[in-house]
Amino acid sequence: MSDKDMREVYTETLIEMAGTDERICVLEADLMRATGTGSFKDKFPERAFNVGVAEANMVGVASGLSAGGKIPWAATFGCFAARRTYDQFFISANYAQQNVKLVGTDPGVTAAFNGGTHMPFEDTGLMRCIPGLVIFEPCDSVSLKSLIKQATEHKGSTYMRLQRKGKYTLYSDTDEVILGKGNVLKEGDDLTIIASGYVMVPETLAAADLLIEEGIKARVIDMHTVKPLDRKLVVESAEKTGAILVCENHQKAGGLFSAVSECLGEEFPVPVAAVAVEDQFGQVGTLEYLKEAYGFTKENIVKKAKELMGRK
Amino acid sequence: MSENNYKDLEDLAKDIRKKTIDSIGFLGVGHIGGAMSITDLLTILYYRKMHIDPDNPKMADRDKLVLSKGHAGPALYSTLAQKGFFPEEWLHTLNQGGTNLPSHCDMNRTPGIDMTTGSLGQGLSSAIGLTLAMKLDKSERNVFAIIGDGESQEGQNWEAAMTASQFKLNKLIAFTDYNKMQIDGYTSDIMSIDDPEAKWKAFGWNTDRVNGHSFAELDRAIDKARQSVDKPTMIIMDTIKGKGCSFAEGVITNHNMAFTYEQAKEAIEALD
C-alpha cells in the first residue's frame, strides 16, 4: 500500500521531472487545491499557470505553450476536461499536433459527492474519437509515476484519467509498466478479465480470487492504456481463454469495452461481456453506494464472469 | 510622418490583394470578405514590424502571428508567398485536395504559419500560451493575434482577455478586425459587440482604435503597443469587409462567396 494519495504522486512526479526539464509546465483551472499542484507552484512559480474557472481557455493556452516548445500538463475534473474543452483539445492541441498532456481527474463513480453533473462516464469514449491521441488510466501509484514519465517523453498529446484521492500500490518499483502494453496480473485458462483504473483493477483481482474458489481460473489484465490498445495481448487472451470480460469505471459505449470489442470483432471473435455503466447518467452518493448502484463489485464481476462462461 | 512614407506598403498590399482574389477566383469560391479586410494589417506586420526569416520559417526567437479568424488564411498565404516563404505557384492549389494551403490555417502544412486555427474563438488562448512560452525563454519578441468581430461573440475570447491581463502579457498585441459583418448579416443586428474598445479596456487591456486601412494609423498604434510595460494591447481596426475587391467590397454576402475567374480578373484589373 502506498503512503501517498495518487494526486501527491502526480505532483511529485512532475516536480521531479521539471527539475531537469525546463519545458515542463503545469496548468490549472481553479482546481490547484484539488489536484494538489500547489507544491509545484511553490517550487516553480514561473511555470505554474492558474487560468481561473476557464477550462477551454486553459487547453488553448496549453496548446500555445506547446507551440512555443513547452510540455504543458493541464488538469481539471474529467467531466470538464473531456466535455467542456473537447473542441479546444481536438483542434488547438491534437489537430495542430501539439504536445498537450491533459488530465481528467475523478473518473466515473469517484466523482462521488459531486454527483451526476460531474461524473464522467463518457470521457474515454469522447477521447478515443480523437485521431492519434494516447489515452491511459493508471490504477496505482507506481504505474501512475511511470506512465506520467512516459507520456511526457511521448511526442504528441495524451489524456490521462487520474484518480486523485486514495492510496494504492499494486506494482513494485521493479515491475515494468509500459505505455501501450497491458500487464498480465494473474494467469488463467478459463476466461480473461481485462480491467482498468483505480476502482476496477483491485475489484477484479478480488473477484478472480472468488472465482478460483468456484474452480474458475481467470486471466486478469491491467489495461492501463486504452489507446493505442494492446491488440496483441487482447487477441492472445481470446485465443487462450475463449472469452473476455471487460471491467471499467465508464459507460459501455466508447470506452475500454468498445475498444476490446472492436479489436475482437476484427481479429478473433469470442464471447465478450462488460462490467460497466449502461446507457445511464451518473448520480450522487458515497463511492461504496455508487459501486453497488452500477455493479462495480467483486460479486457482480463474479456473476458476469459465470454468465460469460456459459456462452463459451 | 506623411502618407507618402507608406507608398511601398500600398503597392505591396495591392499585390497581396491581387494574389488573394486570384487564388480564391482560381478555385471559384472562398472567404474573400474577411481576407481583404485584414490585408493592410498583414502587409505592415510582415513588411515592417515582424522579425521573421522567410528562408527559415521556424527560426528561434522570431515574432509570431496567430490568425484566430483562420478562414482569412488566403490573405495570409498571399502575404507569405510574396515574402518568399513558399512558391507563389502554391496559391493556385488553395483548398484543392492535398494542398499545403487549406481553407483554415494549419501550422503543420504551411511554412510561416505559427498556429493552427479555424474553430473560432480559440486563437487568442493559443497566442497567450505562445507569449508565456516566449516569456519563459526570456525572449523580447512579440506575439500578434488577429480576431474577427463576429468571432468576438465566442466566450473563450473573454476568458483569454482576463488571462492576458492577469498575467501582464505586454508582449501580446492583438487586433480586432472590426468590419461589422458576419456570415448571417451585420454584427449589430445579430449579436452586437459594440463598443469593443470599452470592452477590452474593461478587461484590463491597453486599447487603441484605428482605421485598419491606414498604414500611418496602424504604424503608430503598433509602435505604441510595443511600449507597453505591463498590459496586453487590443487594437480595434475599423475595416471594410471585402476591401479592394470590386464585386465583393461591402457586400453583405461576401463572407464566403462564389465567383468566376473572369470576375476575379476584372477585379484585379480594377485595382490598377
XYZ file of N, CA and C in Angstrom, chain B residues 14-234:
663
model
N -1.477 46.082 -52.468
C -2.251 45.917 -53.709
C -1.913 44.568 -54.349
N -0.633 44.231 -54.357
C -0.226 42.947 -54.939
C -0.782 41.768 -54.133
N -0.787 41.922 -52.806
C -1.332 40.836 -51.969
C -2.829 40.681 -52.233
N -3.514 41.821 -52.388
C -4.952 41.757 -52.703
C -5.168 41.028 -54.034
N -4.350 41.371 -55.014
C -4.487 40.739 -56.334
C -4.275 39.232 -56.222
N -3.245 38.856 -55.508
C -2.947 37.417 -55.355
C -4.086 36.697 -54.632
N -4.663 37.370 -53.654
C -5.745 36.744 -52.880
C -6.983 36.540 -53.753
N -7.355 37.582 -54.498
C -8.512 37.460 -55.394
C -8.239 36.368 -56.431
N -7.004 36.361 -56.936
C -6.643 35.378 -57.953
C -6.715 33.950 -57.391
N -6.200 33.753 -56.181
C -6.156 32.381 -55.648
C -7.553 31.863 -55.339
N -8.395 32.720 -54.777
C -9.770 32.281 -54.491
C -10.542 32.130 -55.801
N -10.324 33.079 -56.726
C -11.018 33.039 -58.019
C -10.622 31.836 -58.852
N -9.382 31.391 -58.719
C -8.926 30.225 -59.479
C -9.735 28.995 -59.100
N -10.076 28.897 -57.799
C -10.919 27.798 -57.333
C -12.390 28.092 -57.612
N -12.778 29.372 -57.437
C -14.156 29.775 -57.741
C -15.024 30.043 -56.525
N -14.470 29.800 -55.339
C -15.258 30.050 -54.129
C -14.311 30.176 -52.939
N -14.696 31.042 -51.994
C -13.851 31.155 -50.798
C -14.176 32.355 -49.942
N -13.412 32.481 -48.858
C -13.647 33.526 -47.860
C -12.975 34.829 -48.286
N -13.549 35.497 -49.249
C -12.936 36.703 -49.793
C -13.081 37.908 -48.842
N -14.260 38.043 -48.222
C -14.555 39.262 -47.445
C -13.579 39.528 -46.316
N -13.450 38.557 -45.427
C -12.601 38.722 -44.245
C -11.123 38.619 -44.552
N -10.776 38.140 -45.759
C -9.368 38.138 -46.172
C -8.955 39.549 -46.580
N -9.806 40.197 -47.363
C -9.459 41.531 -47.863
C -9.425 42.581 -46.753
N -10.218 42.367 -45.712
C -10.266 43.401 -44.667
C -8.999 43.428 -43.802
N -8.222 42.339 -43.774
C -7.000 42.353 -42.955
C -5.720 42.460 -43.786
N -5.850 42.640 -45.096
C -4.663 42.658 -45.964
C -3.694 43.780 -45.594
N -4.216 44.953 -45.287
C -3.324 46.072 -44.969
C -2.553 45.803 -43.670
N -3.241 45.226 -42.697
C -2.568 44.883 -41.441
C -1.456 43.861 -41.684
N -1.784 42.796 -42.458
C -0.775 41.766 -42.723
C 0.429 42.373 -43.442
N 0.158 43.300 -44.345
C 1.250 43.921 -45.109
C 2.209 44.662 -44.186
N 1.678 45.484 -43.314
C 2.577 46.261 -42.446
C 3.273 45.348 -41.430
N 2.559 44.321 -40.955
C 3.190 43.405 -39.996
C 4.357 42.668 -40.648
N 4.106 42.070 -41.813
C 5.138 41.211 -42.413
C 6.237 42.001 -43.126
N 5.941 43.254 -43.528
C 6.964 44.039 -44.227
C 7.658 45.082 -43.349
N 7.053 45.452 -42.248
C 7.674 46.491 -41.425
C 7.908 46.089 -39.969
N 7.054 45.237 -39.454
C 7.049 45.062 -37.997
C 7.613 43.746 -37.487
N 7.377 42.659 -38.178
C 7.712 41.353 -37.601
C 9.144 40.942 -37.880
N 9.763 40.352 -36.859
C 11.108 39.805 -37.011
C 10.953 38.352 -37.446
N 11.173 38.114 -38.743
C 10.947 36.791 -39.328
C 11.983 36.556 -40.414
N 12.098 35.305 -40.841
C 13.009 34.977 -41.937
C 12.324 33.966 -42.855
N 11.940 34.410 -44.066
C 11.234 33.506 -44.985
C 12.027 32.243 -45.317
N 13.361 32.332 -45.258
C 14.172 31.153 -45.558
C 14.247 30.207 -44.361
N 13.818 30.682 -43.234
C 13.904 29.883 -42.008
C 12.649 30.126 -41.170
N 11.522 29.580 -41.661
C 10.228 29.912 -41.040
C 10.158 29.573 -39.557
N 10.939 28.576 -39.133
C 10.870 28.177 -37.731
C 12.062 28.711 -36.917
N 12.679 29.746 -37.459
C 13.785 30.399 -36.760
C 13.433 30.638 -35.282
N 14.421 30.357 -34.422
C 14.183 30.614 -32.998
C 14.097 32.131 -32.785
N 13.420 32.527 -31.739
C 13.320 33.927 -31.365
C 12.799 34.828 -32.486
N 11.712 34.392 -33.084
C 11.054 35.225 -34.091
C 9.753 35.772 -33.501
N 9.228 36.812 -34.096
C 7.871 37.235 -33.768
C 6.899 36.192 -34.323
N 5.738 36.091 -33.692
C 4.755 35.105 -34.158
C 3.392 35.763 -34.359
N 2.618 35.134 -35.253
C 1.276 35.646 -35.523
C 0.265 34.515 -35.442
N -0.819 34.773 -34.720
C -1.923 33.810 -34.665
C -3.119 34.450 -35.363
N -3.504 33.871 -36.490
C -4.675 34.382 -37.211
C -5.884 33.602 -36.702
N -6.462 34.109 -35.619
C -7.557 33.360 -34.988
C -8.745 33.229 -35.941
N -8.995 34.266 -36.725
C -10.046 34.141 -37.757
C -9.410 33.382 -38.931
N -9.230 32.084 -38.698
C -8.433 31.244 -39.601
C -8.945 31.175 -41.020
N -10.223 31.513 -41.219
C -10.791 31.461 -42.575
C -10.203 32.542 -43.478
N -9.521 33.533 -42.885
C -8.870 34.567 -43.710
C -7.494 34.104 -44.170
N -7.220 32.811 -44.010
C -5.963 32.227 -44.442
C -5.485 32.677 -45.822
N -6.353 32.730 -46.840
C -5.888 33.115 -48.177
C -5.136 34.445 -48.220
N -5.511 35.413 -47.385
C -4.777 36.691 -47.351
C -3.388 36.481 -46.758
N -3.313 35.637 -45.744
C -2.015 35.354 -45.119
C -1.141 34.544 -46.074
N -1.746 33.609 -46.796
C -0.968 32.814 -47.763
C -0.357 33.718 -48.835
N -1.161 34.664 -49.323
C -0.649 35.581 -50.350
C 0.513 36.406 -49.805
N 0.375 36.829 -48.545
C 1.444 37.614 -47.917
C 2.708 36.780 -47.768
N 2.544 35.555 -47.266
C 3.698 34.679 -47.047
C 4.365 34.307 -48.368
N 3.537 34.061 -49.402
C 4.107 33.725 -50.715
C 4.910 34.906 -51.259
N 4.350 36.098 -51.120
C 5.028 37.291 -51.618
C 6.329 37.546 -50.858
N 6.335 37.201 -49.578
C 7.552 37.349 -48.777
C 8.584 36.266 -49.088
N 8.124 35.203 -49.751
C 9.056 34.148 -50.131
C 9.093 32.939 -49.220
N 8.057 32.774 -48.384
C 8.017 31.594 -47.516
C 7.796 30.306 -48.316
N 7.105 30.436 -49.442
C 6.877 29.277 -50.318
C 6.582 29.804 -51.719
N 6.664 28.925 -52.737
C 6.483 29.404 -54.117
C 5.081 29.976 -54.367
N 5.048 31.047 -55.138
C 3.747 31.671 -55.434
C 2.808 30.737 -56.188
N 3.379 29.754 -56.901
C 2.525 28.798 -57.637
C 1.585 28.053 -56.689
N 2.004 27.924 -55.459
C 1.150 27.219 -54.482
C -0.220 27.870 -54.356
N -0.291 29.183 -54.606
C -1.557 29.899 -54.374
C -2.692 29.336 -55.223
N -2.354 28.752 -56.364
C -3.408 28.162 -57.198
C -3.839 26.776 -56.709
N -3.201 26.288 -55.657
C -3.630 24.993 -55.092
C -4.583 25.186 -53.915
N -4.913 26.447 -53.602
C -5.769 26.737 -52.440
C -6.999 25.813 -52.392
N -7.124 25.135 -51.280
C -8.302 24.286 -51.000
C -8.493 23.100 -51.952
N -7.496 22.817 -52.777
C -7.566 21.598 -53.592
C -7.082 20.430 -52.728
N -7.572 19.233 -53.003
C -7.140 18.062 -52.235
C -5.628 17.934 -52.209
N -5.074 17.699 -51.034
C -3.637 17.501 -50.900
C -2.828 18.784 -50.832
N -3.487 19.925 -50.850
C -2.776 21.213 -50.860
C -2.035 21.494 -49.544
N -1.073 22.384 -49.612
C -0.443 22.902 -48.400
C -1.140 24.169 -47.919
N -2.151 24.603 -48.647
C -2.871 25.827 -48.299
C -4.355 25.529 -48.084
N -4.681 24.997 -46.899
C -6.088 24.677 -46.621
C -6.890 25.918 -46.241
N -8.186 25.822 -46.355
C -9.087 26.945 -46.098
C -8.730 27.672 -44.804
N -8.482 26.907 -43.744
C -8.136 27.490 -42.443
C -6.683 27.150 -42.109
N -6.007 28.074 -41.450
C -4.553 27.975 -41.250
C -4.119 26.709 -40.511
N -3.071 26.075 -41.031
C -2.555 24.832 -40.458
C -1.029 24.925 -40.351
N -0.537 25.021 -39.121
C 0.900 25.210 -38.894
C 1.748 24.025 -39.364
N 1.104 22.877 -39.533
C 1.868 21.702 -39.946
C 1.924 21.533 -41.457
N 1.223 22.400 -42.174
C 1.218 22.287 -43.631
C 1.899 23.459 -44.331
N 1.751 24.643 -43.757
C 2.168 25.851 -44.469
C 3.364 26.514 -43.796
N 4.493 26.643 -44.487
C 5.632 27.349 -43.898
C 5.237 28.783 -43.537
N 5.559 29.197 -42.327
C 5.253 30.566 -41.913
C 3.994 30.705 -41.079
N 3.187 29.646 -41.021
C 2.004 29.696 -40.147
C 2.432 29.271 -38.751
N 2.160 30.123 -37.761
C 2.668 29.874 -36.411
C 1.690 29.115 -35.522
N 0.396 29.075 -35.902
C -0.574 28.334 -35.083
C -1.738 27.890 -35.951
N -2.211 26.695 -35.690
C -3.376 26.160 -36.393
C -4.638 26.787 -35.818
N -5.487 27.285 -36.691
C -6.708 27.960 -36.254
C -7.864 27.628 -37.195
N -9.042 28.020 -36.809
C -10.184 27.790 -37.686
C -11.474 27.607 -36.906
N -11.385 26.905 -35.778
C -12.548 26.820 -34.911
C -12.562 28.113 -34.112
N -13.501 28.998 -34.420
C -13.430 30.376 -33.934
C -13.417 30.482 -32.419
N -12.660 31.460 -31.942
C -12.594 31.725 -30.508
C -11.385 31.124 -29.823
N -10.631 30.290 -30.542
C -9.530 29.579 -29.877
C -8.173 30.268 -29.999
N -8.023 31.144 -30.979
C -6.697 31.670 -31.291
C -6.064 32.514 -30.211
N -6.867 33.310 -29.517
C -6.288 34.214 -28.516
C -5.693 33.419 -27.349
N -6.350 32.333 -26.976
C -5.798 31.481 -25.913
C -4.449 30.904 -26.349
N -4.371 30.447 -27.592
C -3.103 29.918 -28.100
C -2.035 31.008 -28.108
N -2.431 32.206 -28.493
C -1.479 33.328 -28.527
C -0.949 33.619 -27.125
N -1.802 33.468 -26.130
C -1.362 33.655 -24.736
C -0.323 32.596 -24.382
N -0.594 31.341 -24.760
C 0.380 30.283 -24.496
C 1.706 30.547 -25.174
N 1.662 31.011 -26.422
C 2.902 31.340 -27.145
C 3.651 32.471 -26.441
N 2.905 33.458 -25.954
C 3.536 34.586 -25.270
C 4.176 34.134 -23.958
N 3.489 33.253 -23.243
C 4.050 32.723 -21.988
C 5.323 31.925 -22.262
N 5.300 31.145 -23.346
C 6.490 30.352 -23.696
C 7.664 31.280 -24.003
N 7.401 32.339 -24.736
C 8.463 33.321 -25.040
C 8.984 33.966 -23.766
N 8.074 34.270 -22.857
C 8.465 34.892 -21.592
C 9.396 33.955 -20.813
N 9.046 32.662 -20.782
C 9.896 31.681 -20.096
C 11.272 31.608 -20.750
N 11.290 31.808 -22.071
C 12.562 31.770 -22.802
C 13.284 33.119 -22.775
N 12.730 34.061 -22.041
C 13.308 35.402 -21.907
C 13.457 36.111 -23.247
N 12.526 35.838 -24.139
C 12.542 36.481 -25.449
C 11.907 37.869 -25.359
N 12.379 38.774 -26.178
C 11.805 40.123 -26.212
C 10.870 40.303 -27.397
N 10.553 39.201 -28.085
C 9.715 39.278 -29.289
C 8.235 39.468 -28.927
N 7.460 39.751 -29.978
C 6.022 39.931 -29.818
C 5.237 38.770 -30.394
N 4.069 38.548 -29.816
C 3.073 37.678 -30.445
C 1.930 38.573 -30.900
N 1.586 38.471 -32.170
C 0.459 39.221 -32.717
C -0.717 38.267 -32.905
N -1.905 38.737 -32.624
C -3.100 37.908 -32.812
C -4.157 38.740 -33.522
N -4.867 38.096 -34.434
C -5.948 38.797 -35.150
C -7.241 38.031 -34.919
N -8.214 38.696 -34.322
C -9.525 38.053 -34.146
C -10.573 38.814 -34.949
N -11.642 38.126 -35.271
C -12.713 38.762 -36.026
C -13.724 39.402 -35.094
N -14.581 40.244 -35.664
C -15.618 40.838 -34.804
C -16.743 39.839 -34.555
N -17.137 39.098 -35.578
C -18.116 38.031 -35.351
C -17.556 37.010 -34.375
N -16.285 36.706 -34.563
C -15.621 35.746 -33.681
C -15.606 36.195 -32.220
N -15.672 37.514 -32.022
C -15.652 38.044 -30.654
C -16.872 37.592 -29.863
N -17.870 37.068 -30.545
C -19.048 36.550 -29.844
C -18.739 35.240 -29.105
N -17.656 34.570 -29.465
C -17.253 33.351 -28.763
C -16.747 33.711 -27.366
N -17.304 33.073 -26.351
C -16.955 33.397 -24.972
C -15.508 33.149 -24.606
N -14.866 32.211 -25.278
C -13.472 31.895 -24.925
C -12.568 33.119 -25.054
N -12.904 34.037 -25.978
C -12.110 35.266 -26.117
C -12.060 36.041 -24.813
N -13.163 36.017 -24.098
C -13.233 36.843 -22.880
C -12.558 36.131 -21.714
N -12.519 34.796 -21.769
C -11.686 34.057 -20.807
C -10.218 34.422 -21.055
N -9.863 34.443 -22.341
C -8.483 34.776 -22.712
C -8.165 36.230 -22.357
N -9.144 37.098 -22.527
C -8.943 38.520 -22.220
C -8.527 38.698 -20.763
N -9.226 38.006 -19.880
C -8.891 38.082 -18.458
C -7.498 37.530 -18.194
N -7.200 36.406 -18.839
C -5.916 35.732 -18.592
C -4.742 36.608 -19.009
N -4.832 37.212 -20.181
C -3.705 38.004 -20.699
C -3.416 39.206 -19.803
N -4.464 39.827 -19.280
C -4.202 40.976 -18.404
C -3.745 40.508 -17.024
N -4.328 39.416 -16.525
C -3.895 38.873 -15.223
C -2.394 38.549 -15.248
N -1.948 37.952 -16.362
C -0.534 37.563 -16.487
C 0.352 38.706 -17.013
N -0.253 39.885 -17.198
C 0.512 41.079 -17.614
C 1.323 40.839 -18.886
N 0.655 40.325 -19.904
C 1.365 39.942 -21.130
C 1.533 41.134 -22.072
N 2.497 41.976 -21.754
C 2.715 43.196 -22.538
C 3.245 42.905 -23.944
N 3.745 41.683 -24.162
C 4.281 41.352 -25.491
C 3.196 40.867 -26.452
N 1.990 40.738 -25.936
C 0.877 40.291 -26.780
C 0.161 41.500 -27.363
N 0.139 41.574 -28.688
C -0.541 42.676 -29.384
C -1.617 42.073 -30.277
N -2.875 42.354 -29.948
C -3.981 41.759 -30.696
C -4.744 42.825 -31.485
N -5.423 42.359 -32.498
C -6.216 43.241 -33.365
C -7.611 42.647 -33.514
N -8.607 43.508 -33.464
C -9.950 43.073 -33.842
C -10.248 43.627 -35.227
N -10.553 42.720 -36.145
C -10.927 43.135 -37.498
C -12.400 43.545 -37.464
N -12.620 44.818 -37.158
C -13.994 45.298 -36.936
C -14.602 45.737 -38.268
N -14.965 44.736 -39.078
C -15.584 45.045 -40.377
C -17.110 45.062 -40.280
N -17.602 44.715 -39.092
C -19.021 44.891 -38.736
C -19.976 43.975 -39.490
N -19.410 42.937 -40.095
C -20.275 41.953 -40.768
C -19.889 40.553 -40.333
N -20.865 39.651 -40.355
C -20.584 38.237 -40.140
C -21.407 37.437 -41.136
N -21.356 36.111 -41.046
C -21.955 35.305 -42.112
C -23.414 35.682 -42.357
N -24.173 35.817 -41.289
C -25.615 35.990 -41.439
C -26.079 37.443 -41.560
N -25.132 38.388 -41.546
C -25.565 39.775 -41.700
C -24.682 40.736 -40.925
N -25.247 41.887 -40.567
C -24.483 42.860 -39.800
C -24.358 42.412 -38.346
N -23.149 42.548 -37.810
C -22.895 42.124 -36.436
C -23.838 42.815 -35.455
N -24.130 44.071 -35.716
C -25.011 44.817 -34.808
C -26.435 44.247 -34.804
N -26.842 43.609 -35.911
C -28.185 43.021 -35.974
C -28.236 41.636 -35.338
N -27.103 40.933 -35.375
C -27.108 39.528 -34.921
C -26.733 39.423 -33.448
N -25.549 39.898 -33.112
C -25.127 39.904 -31.707
C -24.076 40.992 -31.581
N -24.532 42.154 -31.196
C -23.666 43.337 -31.206
C -22.462 43.199 -30.280
N -21.299 43.633 -30.777
C -20.119 43.693 -29.902
C -19.764 45.148 -29.591
N -20.710 46.014 -29.781
C -20.470 47.442 -29.546
C -20.150 47.712 -28.082
N -19.433 48.487 -27.670
C -18.305 49.235 -28.109
C -17.046 48.445 -27.758
N -16.400 47.811 -28.730
C -15.334 46.850 -28.419
C -14.174 47.449 -27.624
N -13.859 48.710 -27.882
C -12.734 49.316 -27.167
C -13.016 49.361 -25.659
N -14.245 49.738 -25.320
C -14.613 49.809 -23.892
C -14.565 48.416 -23.264
N -14.987 47.423 -24.039
C -14.992 46.050 -23.504
C -13.572 45.591 -23.177
N -12.652 45.770 -24.094
C -11.278 45.304 -23.858
C -10.611 46.108 -22.748
N -10.904 47.394 -22.735
C -10.349 48.235 -21.659
C -10.849 47.737 -20.302
N -12.127 47.364 -20.263
C -12.698 46.873 -19.007
C -12.037 45.574 -18.550
N -11.507 44.822 -19.503
C -10.812 43.579 -19.154
C -9.331 43.807 -18.859
N -8.918 45.054 -18.781
C -7.561 45.358 -18.335
C -6.523 45.484 -19.430
N -6.969 45.687 -20.665
C -6.034 45.824 -21.779
C -5.805 47.297 -22.126
N -4.636 47.596 -22.688
C -4.495 48.851 -23.435
C -5.356 48.724 -24.673
N -5.982 49.791 -25.067
C -6.741 49.710 -26.311
C -6.403 50.890 -27.206
N -6.693 50.689 -28.469
C -6.496 51.741 -29.449
C -7.534 51.503 -30.537
N -7.835 52.537 -31.269
C -8.794 52.353 -32.357
C -8.264 53.069 -33.582
N -8.169 52.334 -34.682
C -7.551 52.897 -35.886
C -8.377 52.563 -37.127
N -8.111 53.311 -38.164
C -8.605 52.945 -39.496
C -7.707 51.799 -39.975
N -8.271 50.605 -40.110
C -7.483 49.422 -40.454
C -6.950 49.433 -41.866
N -7.275 50.463 -42.632
C -6.726 50.582 -43.985
C -5.764 51.761 -44.078
N -5.388 52.311 -42.940
C -4.414 53.417 -42.910
C -3.096 52.907 -42.338
N -2.069 52.865 -43.185
C -0.762 52.398 -42.694
C -0.211 53.328 -41.617
N -0.467 54.606 -41.765
C 0.039 55.563 -40.774
C -0.555 55.276 -39.402
N -1.847 55.018 -39.366
C -2.504 54.758 -38.077
C -2.077 53.407 -37.502
N -1.980 52.392 -38.360
C -1.533 51.073 -37.889
C -0.108 51.151 -37.354
N 0.740 51.852 -38.086
C 2.154 52.015 -37.723
C 2.268 52.624 -36.326
N 1.557 53.716 -36.128
C 1.599 54.410 -34.850
C 1.077 53.523 -33.717
N -0.056 52.837 -33.976
C -0.680 52.033 -32.917
C 0.201 50.845 -32.520
N 0.841 50.214 -33.509
C 1.701 49.058 -33.204
C 2.926 49.509 -32.408
N 3.515 50.610 -32.824
C 4.685 51.120 -32.086
C 4.317 51.476 -30.650
N 3.138 52.054 -30.492
C 2.682 52.408 -29.148
C 2.464 51.145 -28.314
N 1.846 50.143 -28.925
C 1.585 48.888 -28.203
C 2.890 48.245 -27.739
N 3.924 48.402 -28.544
C 5.221 47.806 -28.193
C 5.861 48.465 -26.980
N 5.399 49.643 -26.647
C 5.957 50.342 -25.485
C 5.313 49.899 -24.172
N 4.256 49.108 -24.276
C 3.538 48.721 -23.056
C 4.441 47.929 -22.122
N 4.365 48.234 -20.833
C 5.240 47.528 -19.889
C 4.519 46.451 -19.080
N 3.201 46.548 -18.972
C 2.548 45.558 -18.109
C 1.159 45.125 -18.577
N 0.794 45.512 -19.787
C -0.547 45.141 -20.259
C -0.505 44.643 -21.692
N -1.391 43.719 -22.039
C -1.575 43.388 -23.453
C -2.317 44.533 -24.142
N -2.247 44.568 -25.457
C -2.910 45.647 -26.198
C -3.878 45.080 -27.232
N -5.057 45.679 -27.275
C -6.024 45.340 -28.327
C -6.221 46.564 -29.205
